[in-house]
CSV table of C-alpha atoms in Angstrom, one decimal:
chain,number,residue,atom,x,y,z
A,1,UNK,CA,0.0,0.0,0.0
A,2,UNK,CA,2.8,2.0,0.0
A,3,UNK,CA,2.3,3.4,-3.6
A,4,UNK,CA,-1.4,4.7,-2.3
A,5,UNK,CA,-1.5,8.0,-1.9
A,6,UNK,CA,-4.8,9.2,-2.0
A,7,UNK,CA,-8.1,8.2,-0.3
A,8,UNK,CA,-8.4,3.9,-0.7
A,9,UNK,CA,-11.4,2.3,-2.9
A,10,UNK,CA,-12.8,-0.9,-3.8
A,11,UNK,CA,-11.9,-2.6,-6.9
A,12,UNK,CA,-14.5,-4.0,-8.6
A,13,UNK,CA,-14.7,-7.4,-10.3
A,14,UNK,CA,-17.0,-8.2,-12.8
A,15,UNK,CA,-18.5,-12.0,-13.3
A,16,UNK,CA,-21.0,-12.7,-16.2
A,17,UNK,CA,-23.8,-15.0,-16.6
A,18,UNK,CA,-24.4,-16.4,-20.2
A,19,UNK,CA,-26.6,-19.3,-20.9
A,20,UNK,CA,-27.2,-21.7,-23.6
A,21,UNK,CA,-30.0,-24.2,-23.3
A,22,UNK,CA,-30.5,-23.4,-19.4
A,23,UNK,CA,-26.9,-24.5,-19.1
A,24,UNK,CA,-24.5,-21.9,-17.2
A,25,UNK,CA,-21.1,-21.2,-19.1
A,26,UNK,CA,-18.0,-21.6,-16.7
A,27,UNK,CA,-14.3,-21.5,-17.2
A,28,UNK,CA,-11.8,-23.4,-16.0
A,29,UNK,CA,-8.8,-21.2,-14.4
A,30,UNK,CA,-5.5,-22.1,-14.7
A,31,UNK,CA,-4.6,-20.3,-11.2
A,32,UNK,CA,-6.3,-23.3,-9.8
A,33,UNK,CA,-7.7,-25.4,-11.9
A,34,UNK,CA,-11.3,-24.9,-11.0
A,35,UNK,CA,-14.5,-23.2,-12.4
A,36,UNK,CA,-15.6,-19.8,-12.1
A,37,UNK,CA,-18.0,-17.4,-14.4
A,38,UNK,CA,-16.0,-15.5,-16.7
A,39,UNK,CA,-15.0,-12.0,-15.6
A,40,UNK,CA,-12.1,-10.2,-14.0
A,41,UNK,CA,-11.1,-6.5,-13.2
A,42,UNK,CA,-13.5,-3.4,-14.6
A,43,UNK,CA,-10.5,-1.6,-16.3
A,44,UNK,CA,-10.5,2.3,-16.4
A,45,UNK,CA,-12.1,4.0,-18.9
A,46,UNK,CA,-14.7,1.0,-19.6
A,47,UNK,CA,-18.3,0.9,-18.5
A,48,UNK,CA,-18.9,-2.1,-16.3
A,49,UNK,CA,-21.0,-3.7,-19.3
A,50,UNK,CA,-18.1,-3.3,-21.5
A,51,UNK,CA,-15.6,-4.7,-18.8
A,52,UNK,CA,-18.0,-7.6,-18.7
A,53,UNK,CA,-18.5,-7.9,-21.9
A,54,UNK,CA,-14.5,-8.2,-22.7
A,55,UNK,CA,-13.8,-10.3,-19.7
A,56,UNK,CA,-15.9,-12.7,-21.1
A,57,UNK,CA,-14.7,-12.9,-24.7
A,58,UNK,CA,-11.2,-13.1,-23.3
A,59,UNK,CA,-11.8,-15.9,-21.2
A,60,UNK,CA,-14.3,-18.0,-23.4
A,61,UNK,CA,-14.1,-17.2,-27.2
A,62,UNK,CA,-18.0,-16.4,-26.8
A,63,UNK,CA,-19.1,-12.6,-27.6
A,64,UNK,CA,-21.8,-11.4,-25.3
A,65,UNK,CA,-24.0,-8.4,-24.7
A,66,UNK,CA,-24.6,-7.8,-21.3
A,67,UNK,CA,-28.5,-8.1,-20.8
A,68,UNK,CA,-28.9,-6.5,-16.7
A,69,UNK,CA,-27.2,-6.3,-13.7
A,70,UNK,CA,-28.1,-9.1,-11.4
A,71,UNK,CA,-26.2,-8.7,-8.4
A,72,UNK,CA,-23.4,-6.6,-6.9
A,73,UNK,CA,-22.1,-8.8,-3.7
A,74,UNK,CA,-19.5,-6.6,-1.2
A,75,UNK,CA,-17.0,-9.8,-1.3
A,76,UNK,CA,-15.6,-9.4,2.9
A,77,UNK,CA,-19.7,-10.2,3.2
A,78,UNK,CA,-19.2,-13.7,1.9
A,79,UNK,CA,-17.0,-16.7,2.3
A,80,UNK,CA,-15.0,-16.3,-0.4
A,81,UNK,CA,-11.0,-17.4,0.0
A,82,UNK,CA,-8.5,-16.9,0.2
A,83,UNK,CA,-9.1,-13.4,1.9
A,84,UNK,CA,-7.7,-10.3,-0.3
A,85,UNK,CA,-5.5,-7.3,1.3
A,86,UNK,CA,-8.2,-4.5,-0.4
A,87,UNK,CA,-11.9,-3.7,-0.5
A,88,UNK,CA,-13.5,-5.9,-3.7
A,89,UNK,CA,-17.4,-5.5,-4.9
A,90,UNK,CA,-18.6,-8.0,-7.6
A,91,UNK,CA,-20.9,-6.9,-9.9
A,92,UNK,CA,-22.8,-10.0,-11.8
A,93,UNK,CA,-24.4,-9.3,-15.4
A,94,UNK,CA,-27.2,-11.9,-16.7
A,95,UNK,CA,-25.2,-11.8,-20.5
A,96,UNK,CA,-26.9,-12.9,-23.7
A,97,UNK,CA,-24.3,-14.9,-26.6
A,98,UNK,CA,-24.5,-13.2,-29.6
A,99,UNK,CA,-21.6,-15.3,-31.3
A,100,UNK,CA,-17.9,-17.0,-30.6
A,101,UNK,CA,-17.3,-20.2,-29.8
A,102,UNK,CA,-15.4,-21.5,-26.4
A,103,UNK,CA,-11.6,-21.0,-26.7
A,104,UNK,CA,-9.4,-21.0,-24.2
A,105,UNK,CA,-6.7,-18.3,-23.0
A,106,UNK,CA,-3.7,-17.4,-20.7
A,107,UNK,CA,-6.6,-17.5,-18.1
A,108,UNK,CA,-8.4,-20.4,-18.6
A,109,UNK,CA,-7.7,-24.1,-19.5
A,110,UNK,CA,-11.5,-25.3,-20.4
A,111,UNK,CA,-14.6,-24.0,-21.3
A,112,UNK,CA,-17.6,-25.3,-21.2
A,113,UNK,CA,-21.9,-25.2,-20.0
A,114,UNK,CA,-22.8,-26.8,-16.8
A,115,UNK,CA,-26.6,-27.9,-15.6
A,116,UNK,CA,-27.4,-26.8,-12.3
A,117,UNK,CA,-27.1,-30.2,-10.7
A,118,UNK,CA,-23.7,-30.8,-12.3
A,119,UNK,CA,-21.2,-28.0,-11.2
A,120,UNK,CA,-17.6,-28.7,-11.4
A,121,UNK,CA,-15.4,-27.5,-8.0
A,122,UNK,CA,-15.6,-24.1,-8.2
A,123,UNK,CA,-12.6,-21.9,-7.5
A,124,UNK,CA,-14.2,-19.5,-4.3
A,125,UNK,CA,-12.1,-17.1,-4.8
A,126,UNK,CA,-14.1,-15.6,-7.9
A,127,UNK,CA,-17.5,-18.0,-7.4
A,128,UNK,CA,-19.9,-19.6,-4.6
A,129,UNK,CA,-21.8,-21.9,-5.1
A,130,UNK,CA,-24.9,-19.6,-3.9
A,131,UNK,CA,-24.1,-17.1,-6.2
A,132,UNK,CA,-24.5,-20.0,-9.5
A,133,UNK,CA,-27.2,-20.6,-8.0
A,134,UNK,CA,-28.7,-16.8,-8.2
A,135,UNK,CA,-27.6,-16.5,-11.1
A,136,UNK,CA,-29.8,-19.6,-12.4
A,137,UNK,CA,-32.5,-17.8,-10.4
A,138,UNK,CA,-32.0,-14.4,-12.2
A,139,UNK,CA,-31.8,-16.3,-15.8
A,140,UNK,CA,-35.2,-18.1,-14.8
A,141,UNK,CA,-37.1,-14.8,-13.7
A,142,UNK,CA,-36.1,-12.0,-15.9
A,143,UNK,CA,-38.2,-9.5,-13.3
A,144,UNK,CA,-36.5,-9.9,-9.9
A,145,UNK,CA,-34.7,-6.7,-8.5
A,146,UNK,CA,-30.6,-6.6,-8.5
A,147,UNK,CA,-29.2,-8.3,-5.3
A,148,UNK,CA,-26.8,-5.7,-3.1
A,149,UNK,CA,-25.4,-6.3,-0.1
């Protein structure tokens, strides 16, 4: 922290949520060889669509338009590990595919749709497991109001 020289923020991580066929798209990372939705860091000077929208296509080949914000999760307010040395909010988009097709990167080893009932070990880092599921929730009922905590 020794480079911070002005008042501290959170950075915020975005995770989208595209479906094919009522099937979730997850990538496998390489960091630790488990699951997680594709996202990453919001970068300056993008909306948190866009970031969304690029995190995705660099992690899984598939081009997306984010569709609505689902949830923004404080991430010290859940068990997620291993614990971070700043301030991280998550922001979840429900994503339509508009085109692509899953390729791998630097990031990610596999990619690939899971059914509800058949998730992979997810890496809790970036994912819970109650967060897939209120994400399947959100794709289900296109009217509930965004999750904050």
């Amino acid at each position: 922290f020794v480079r911070e020289k002005d008042y501290a923020t959170p950075k915020v991580d975005v995770r989208g949520a595209a479906f094919r066929e009522g099937r979730i798209l997850l990538v496998k990372e390489c960091s630790d060889g488990k699951w997680a939705l594709p996202g990453g860091w919001a970068d300056v000077g993008e909306s948190p669509s866009e970031s969304v929208e690029r995190e995705v296509w660099e992690e899984s080949g598939f081009t997306v338009k984010a569709e609505r914000l689902a949830a923004v999760y404080d991430r010290s307010k859940h068990p997620h590990r291993p614990l971070m040395h700043y301030h991280v909010y998550k922001l979840f988009f429900i994503c339509e595919i508009t085109g692509g097709e899953p390729t791998t990167s630097n990031e990610t080893e596999e990619v690939a749709f899971f059914d509800e009932s058949s998730l992979p070990e997810l890496s809790i880092t970036k994912i819970l497991p109650e967060q897939i599921a209120q994400m399947f929730e959100y794709y289900r009922r296109a009217g509930l109001p965004v999750y904050f905590d």
